[in-house]
Coordinates of C-alpha atoms in Angstrom, one line a residue:
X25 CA 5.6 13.6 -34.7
X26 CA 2.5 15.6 -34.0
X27 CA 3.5 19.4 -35.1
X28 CA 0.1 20.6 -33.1
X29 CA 0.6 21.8 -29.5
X30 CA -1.2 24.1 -27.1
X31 CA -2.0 27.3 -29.6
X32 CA -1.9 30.8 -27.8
X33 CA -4.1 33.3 -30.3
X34 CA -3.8 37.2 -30.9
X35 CA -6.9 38.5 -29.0
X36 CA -9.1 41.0 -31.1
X37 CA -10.1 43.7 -29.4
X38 CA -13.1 45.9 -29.8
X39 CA -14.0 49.4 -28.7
X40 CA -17.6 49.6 -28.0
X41 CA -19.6 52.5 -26.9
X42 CA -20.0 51.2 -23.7
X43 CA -16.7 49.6 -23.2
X44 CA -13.8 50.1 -20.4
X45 CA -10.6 49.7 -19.8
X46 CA -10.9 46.6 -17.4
X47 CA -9.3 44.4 -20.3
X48 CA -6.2 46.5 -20.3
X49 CA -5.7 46.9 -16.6
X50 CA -7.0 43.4 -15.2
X51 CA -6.9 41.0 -18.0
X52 CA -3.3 42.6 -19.3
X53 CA -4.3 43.5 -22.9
X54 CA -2.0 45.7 -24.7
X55 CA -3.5 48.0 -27.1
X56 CA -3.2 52.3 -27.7
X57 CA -7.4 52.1 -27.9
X58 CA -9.5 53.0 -25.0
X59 CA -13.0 51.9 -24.0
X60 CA -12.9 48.4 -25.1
X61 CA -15.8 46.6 -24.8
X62 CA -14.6 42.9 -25.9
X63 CA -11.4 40.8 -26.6
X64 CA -12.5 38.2 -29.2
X65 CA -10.2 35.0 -27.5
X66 CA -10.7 32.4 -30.1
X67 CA -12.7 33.5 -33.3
X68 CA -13.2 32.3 -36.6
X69 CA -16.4 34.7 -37.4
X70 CA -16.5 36.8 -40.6
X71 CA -13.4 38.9 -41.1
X72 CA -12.2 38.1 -37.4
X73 CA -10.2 35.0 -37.7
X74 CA -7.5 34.6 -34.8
X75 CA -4.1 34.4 -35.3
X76 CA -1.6 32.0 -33.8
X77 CA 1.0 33.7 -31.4
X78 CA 3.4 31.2 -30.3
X79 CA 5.5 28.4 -31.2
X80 CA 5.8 27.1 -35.4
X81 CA 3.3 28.4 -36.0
X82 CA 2.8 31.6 -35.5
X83 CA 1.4 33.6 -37.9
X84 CA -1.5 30.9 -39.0
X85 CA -4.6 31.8 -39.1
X86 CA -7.4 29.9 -37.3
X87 CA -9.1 28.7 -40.4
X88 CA -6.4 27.5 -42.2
X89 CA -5.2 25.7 -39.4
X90 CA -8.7 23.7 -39.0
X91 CA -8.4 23.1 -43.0
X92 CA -5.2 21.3 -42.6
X93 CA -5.3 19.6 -39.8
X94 CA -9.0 18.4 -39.5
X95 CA -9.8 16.4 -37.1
X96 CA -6.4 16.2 -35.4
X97 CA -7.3 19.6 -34.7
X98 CA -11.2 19.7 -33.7
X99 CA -11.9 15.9 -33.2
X100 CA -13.4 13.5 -35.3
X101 CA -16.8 14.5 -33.9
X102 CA -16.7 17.3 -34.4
X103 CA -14.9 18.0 -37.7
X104 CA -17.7 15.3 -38.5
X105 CA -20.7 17.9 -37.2
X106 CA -19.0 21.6 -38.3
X107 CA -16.4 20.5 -41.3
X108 CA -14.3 23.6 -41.4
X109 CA -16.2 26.0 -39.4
X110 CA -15.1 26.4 -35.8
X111 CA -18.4 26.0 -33.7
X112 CA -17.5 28.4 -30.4
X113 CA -16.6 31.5 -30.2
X114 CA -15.4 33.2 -26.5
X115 CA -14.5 36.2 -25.5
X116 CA -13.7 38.9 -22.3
X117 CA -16.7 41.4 -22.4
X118 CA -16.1 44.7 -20.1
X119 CA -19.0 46.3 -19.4
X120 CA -18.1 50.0 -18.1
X121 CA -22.0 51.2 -19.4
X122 CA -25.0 48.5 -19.7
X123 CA -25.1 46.7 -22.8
X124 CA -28.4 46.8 -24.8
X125 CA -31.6 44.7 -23.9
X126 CA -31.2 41.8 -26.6
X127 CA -31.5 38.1 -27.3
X128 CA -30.4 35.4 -30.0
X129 CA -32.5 33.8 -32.2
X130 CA -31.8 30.2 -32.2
X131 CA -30.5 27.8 -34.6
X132 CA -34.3 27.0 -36.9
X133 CA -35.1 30.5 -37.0
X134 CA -31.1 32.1 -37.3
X135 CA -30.3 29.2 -40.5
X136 CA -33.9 30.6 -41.8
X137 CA -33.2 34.3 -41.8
X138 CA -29.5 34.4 -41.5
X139 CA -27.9 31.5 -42.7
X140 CA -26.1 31.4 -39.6
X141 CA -26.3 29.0 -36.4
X142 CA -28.3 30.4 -33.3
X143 CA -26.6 31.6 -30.4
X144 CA -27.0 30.1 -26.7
X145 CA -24.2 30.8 -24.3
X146 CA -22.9 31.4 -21.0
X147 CA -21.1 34.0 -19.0
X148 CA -18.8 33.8 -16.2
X149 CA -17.7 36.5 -13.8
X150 CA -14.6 37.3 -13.1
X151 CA -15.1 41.0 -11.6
X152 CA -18.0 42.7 -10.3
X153 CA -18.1 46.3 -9.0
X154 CA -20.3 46.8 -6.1
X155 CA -23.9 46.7 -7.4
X156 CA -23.2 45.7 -10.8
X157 CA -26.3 43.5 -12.0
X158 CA -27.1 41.3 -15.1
X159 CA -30.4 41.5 -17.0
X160 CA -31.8 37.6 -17.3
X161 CA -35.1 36.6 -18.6
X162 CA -38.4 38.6 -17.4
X163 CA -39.6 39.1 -13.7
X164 CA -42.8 37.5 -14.6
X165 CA -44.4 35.3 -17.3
X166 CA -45.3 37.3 -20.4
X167 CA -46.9 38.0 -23.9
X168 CA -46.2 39.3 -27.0
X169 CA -48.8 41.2 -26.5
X170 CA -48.0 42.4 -23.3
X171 CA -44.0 42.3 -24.0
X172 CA -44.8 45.0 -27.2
X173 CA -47.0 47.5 -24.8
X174 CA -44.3 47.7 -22.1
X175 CA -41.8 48.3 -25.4
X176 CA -43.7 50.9 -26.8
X177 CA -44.3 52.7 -23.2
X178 CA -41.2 52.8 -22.8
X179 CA -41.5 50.7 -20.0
X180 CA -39.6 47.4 -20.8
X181 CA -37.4 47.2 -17.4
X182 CA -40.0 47.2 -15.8
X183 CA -40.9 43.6 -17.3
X184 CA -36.9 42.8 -16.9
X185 CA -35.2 40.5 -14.1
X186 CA -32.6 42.0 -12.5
X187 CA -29.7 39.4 -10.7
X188 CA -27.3 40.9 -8.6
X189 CA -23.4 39.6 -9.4
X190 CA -20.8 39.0 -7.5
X191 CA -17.2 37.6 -9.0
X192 CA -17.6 33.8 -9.5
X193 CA -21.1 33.9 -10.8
X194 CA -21.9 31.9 -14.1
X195 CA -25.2 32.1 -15.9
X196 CA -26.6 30.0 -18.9
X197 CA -28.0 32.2 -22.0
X198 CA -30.2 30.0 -24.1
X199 CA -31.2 31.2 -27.5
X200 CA -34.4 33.1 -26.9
X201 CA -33.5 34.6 -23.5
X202 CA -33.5 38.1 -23.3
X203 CA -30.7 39.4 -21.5
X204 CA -28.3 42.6 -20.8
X205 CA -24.9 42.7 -19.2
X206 CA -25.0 45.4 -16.6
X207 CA -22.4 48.2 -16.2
X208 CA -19.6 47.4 -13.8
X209 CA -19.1 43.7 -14.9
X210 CA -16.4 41.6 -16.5
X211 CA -17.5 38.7 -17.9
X212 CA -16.0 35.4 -19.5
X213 CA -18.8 34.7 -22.5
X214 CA -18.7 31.0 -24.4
X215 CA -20.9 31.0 -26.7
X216 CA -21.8 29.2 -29.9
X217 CA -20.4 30.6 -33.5
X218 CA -22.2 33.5 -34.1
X219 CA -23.0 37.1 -34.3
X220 CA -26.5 37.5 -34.8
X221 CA -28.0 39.9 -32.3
X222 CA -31.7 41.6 -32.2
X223 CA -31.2 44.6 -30.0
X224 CA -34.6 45.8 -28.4
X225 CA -33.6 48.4 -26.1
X226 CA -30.9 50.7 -25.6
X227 CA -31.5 52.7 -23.0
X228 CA -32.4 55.9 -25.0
X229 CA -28.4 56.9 -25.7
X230 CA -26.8 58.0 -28.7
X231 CA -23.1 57.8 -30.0
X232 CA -20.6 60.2 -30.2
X233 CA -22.7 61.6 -33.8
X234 CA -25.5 61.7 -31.8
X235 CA -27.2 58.5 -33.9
X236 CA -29.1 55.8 -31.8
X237 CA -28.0 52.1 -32.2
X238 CA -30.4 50.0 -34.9
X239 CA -32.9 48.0 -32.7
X240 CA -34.8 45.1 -34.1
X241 CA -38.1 45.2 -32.7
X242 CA -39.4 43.2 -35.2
X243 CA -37.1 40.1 -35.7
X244 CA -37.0 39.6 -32.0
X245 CA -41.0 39.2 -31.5
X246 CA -41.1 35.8 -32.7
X247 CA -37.1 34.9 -31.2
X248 CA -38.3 35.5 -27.7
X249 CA -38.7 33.6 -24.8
X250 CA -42.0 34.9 -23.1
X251 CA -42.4 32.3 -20.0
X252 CA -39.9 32.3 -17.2
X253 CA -37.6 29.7 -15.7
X254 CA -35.4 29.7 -13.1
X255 CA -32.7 27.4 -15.1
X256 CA -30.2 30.6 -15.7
X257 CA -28.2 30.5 -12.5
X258 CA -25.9 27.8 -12.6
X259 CA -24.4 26.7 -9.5
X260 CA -20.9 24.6 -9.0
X261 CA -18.0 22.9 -7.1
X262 CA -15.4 24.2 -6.8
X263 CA -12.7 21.3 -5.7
X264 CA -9.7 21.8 -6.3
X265 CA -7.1 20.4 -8.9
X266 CA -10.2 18.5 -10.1
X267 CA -13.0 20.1 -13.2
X268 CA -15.7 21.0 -11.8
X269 CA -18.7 21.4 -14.6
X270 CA -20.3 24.2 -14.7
X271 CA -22.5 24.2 -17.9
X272 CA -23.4 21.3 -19.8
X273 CA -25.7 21.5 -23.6
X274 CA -26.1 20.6 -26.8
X275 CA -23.0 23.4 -28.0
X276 CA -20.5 23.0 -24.9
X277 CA -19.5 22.0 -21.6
X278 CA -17.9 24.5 -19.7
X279 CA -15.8 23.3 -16.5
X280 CA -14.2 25.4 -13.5
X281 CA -10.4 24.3 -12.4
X282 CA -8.9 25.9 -9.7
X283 CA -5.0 24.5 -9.5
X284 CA -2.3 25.0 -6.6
X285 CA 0.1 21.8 -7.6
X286 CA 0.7 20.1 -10.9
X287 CA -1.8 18.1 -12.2
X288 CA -2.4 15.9 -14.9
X289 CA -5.3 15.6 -17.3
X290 CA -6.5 13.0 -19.4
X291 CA -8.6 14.3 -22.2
X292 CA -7.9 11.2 -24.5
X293 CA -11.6 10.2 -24.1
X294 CA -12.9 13.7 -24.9
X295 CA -12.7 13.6 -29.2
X296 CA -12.6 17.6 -29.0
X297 CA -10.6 20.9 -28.9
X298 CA -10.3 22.4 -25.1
X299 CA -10.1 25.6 -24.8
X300 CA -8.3 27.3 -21.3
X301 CA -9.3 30.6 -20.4
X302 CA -7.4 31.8 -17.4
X303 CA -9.6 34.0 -15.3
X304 CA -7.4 34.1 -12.4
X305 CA -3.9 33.8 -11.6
X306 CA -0.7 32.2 -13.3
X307 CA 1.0 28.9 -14.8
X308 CA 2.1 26.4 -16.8
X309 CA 0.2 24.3 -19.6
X310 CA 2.9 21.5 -20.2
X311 CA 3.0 19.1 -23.4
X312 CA 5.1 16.4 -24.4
X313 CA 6.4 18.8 -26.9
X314 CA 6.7 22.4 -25.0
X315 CA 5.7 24.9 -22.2
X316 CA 3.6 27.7 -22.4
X317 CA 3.0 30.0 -19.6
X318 CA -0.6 31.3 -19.0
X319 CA -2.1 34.2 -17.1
X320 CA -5.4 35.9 -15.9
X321 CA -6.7 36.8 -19.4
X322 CA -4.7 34.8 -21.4
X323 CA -6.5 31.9 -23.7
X324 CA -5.1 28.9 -25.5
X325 CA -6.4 25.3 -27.1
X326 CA -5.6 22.5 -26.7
X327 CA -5.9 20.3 -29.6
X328 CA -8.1 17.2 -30.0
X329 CA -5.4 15.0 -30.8
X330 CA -3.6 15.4 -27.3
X331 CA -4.2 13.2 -24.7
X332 CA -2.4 14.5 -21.6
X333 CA -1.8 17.8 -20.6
X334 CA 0.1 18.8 -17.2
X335 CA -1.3 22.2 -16.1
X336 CA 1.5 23.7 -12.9
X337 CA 0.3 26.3 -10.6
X338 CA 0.8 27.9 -6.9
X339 CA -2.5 29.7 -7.4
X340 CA -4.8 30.0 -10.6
X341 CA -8.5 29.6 -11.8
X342 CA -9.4 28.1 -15.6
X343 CA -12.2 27.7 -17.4
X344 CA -12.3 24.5 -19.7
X345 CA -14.0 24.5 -22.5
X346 CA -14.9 21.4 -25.0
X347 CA -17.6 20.0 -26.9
X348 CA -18.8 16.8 -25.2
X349 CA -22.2 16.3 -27.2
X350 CA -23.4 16.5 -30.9

């Protein structure tokens, strides 16, 4: 009898200084705390390890659940490639202020200065206010040189690309990219395991002690992506009762699912977790062993060792998540 089944996790939720309240009143988080800025979905990252919500197992924690159940749990690839470390970590980001100018070292230079993997990953959005933007790469090719005397002008957004959003838009963050969530935006964010950040610019606040935010001028010099490429924007079916991919690397693939019927899904073939992050909408994620019901901000995985799932719907949207190459 296989005692896995869809997992539900506790979301942790974090106030940030530029955080909202978007995750309370459009994603349906419950919490007393006001501006939050991110609901950690799935996490196994320092101190922040999720906790199981429903079913027999409730009350176990991420990491002890991947030590037991190995590769019925992540996939024999995978437990293969990460052993006991889970490799993605995704969240819901509300943006009610910008976020800092920064970028993420990748995986050479973040295992040389911080024993950690680098971090590419992707955003999708699932609200926009009117004239809400993302930061992206630069406008134009660059230097270091030239990147360091717009920095210390006090010029940098100058040198900045600027993308308009609307809901539905999905852009790829590779490691090296510098990049900003704008304020106004909700945003869907898989990204690899990983919290190591070099914030360069910070648009000249200071918190509620009047203290600015550590930037890391330095480390990011020799992180950063100076050329530009138009590879961010990342365009996608979206047919429905059928995955539609919208990213595909090295870390994850990331598909779109719209469903208004029940459907079935073979993920025998995959050797990997999926993770559904409902972005839209309400339903049903049906097993051989139980139902779970699953709404617009709710996440659960699926583990590696299942090889149907029947997902039942009149109307939602799902991202699915998995690791398809190592």
């Amino acid at each position: 009898m296989n005692i896995l089944y869809p997992l539900k996790f506790r979301p942790i939720l974090k106030e940030k200084m530029w955080g909202g309240n978007k995750l309370k009143t459009i994603l349906n988080k419950e919490t007393h705390l006001n501006n939050i800025g991110e609901s950690w979905e799935i996490s196994t990252v320092g101190k922040d390890i999720s906790v199981v919500v429903n079913g027999n197992l409730k009350g176990a924690n991420l990491a002890d659940l991947i030590k037991e159940h190995k590769k019925n749990l992540l996939g024999n690839k995978v437990y293969n490639q990460f052993g006991d470390q889970f490799p993605l970590l995704v969240k819901f980001i509300d943006a009610k202020r910008n976020l800092s100018v920064q970028l993420h070292p990748n995986d050479e230079l973040a295992m040389k200065r911080h024993n950690s993997f680098g971090k590419t990953e992707m955003w999708y959005v699932v609200q926009a206010d009117n004239d809400s933007n993302l930061i992206v790469g630069f406008n134009k090719n660059t230097s270091k040189e030239e990147y360091k005397k717009y920095l210390e002008e006090g010029k940098i957004t100058e040198l900045l690309n600027f993308e308009n959003i609307v809901a539905g838009d999905s852009y790829f963050i590779k490691a090296g990219k510098i990049h900003a969530i704008g304020a106004g935006s909700l945003i869907a964010e898989i990204q690899q395991t990983s919290d190591v950040t070099y914030r360069v610019y910070d648009w000249d606040r200071k918190d509620s002690n009047g203290n600015t935010r550590q930037l890391h001028t330095e480390l990011a010099l020799d992180a950063l992506e100076y050329e530009i490429n138009n590879d961010f924007k990342l365009v996608f079916d979206q047919r429905k009762n059928i995955s539609n991919q919208i990213a595909h690397c090295n870390y994850f693939t990331t598909n779109f699912l719209e469903i208004n019927n029940k459907i079935v899904k073979d993920y025998s073939s995959l050797d990997s977790f999926v993770i559904i992050m409902c972005i839209e909408g309400e339903g049903e994620i049906i097993s051989d062993s139980c139902s779970n019901s699953i709404s617009i901000g709710e996440t659960m995985m699926v583990p590696a060792n299942f090889k149907e799932i029947s997902f039942k719907s009149d109307f939602m949207k799902l991202l699915e998540v998995y690791i398809d190459e190592l």
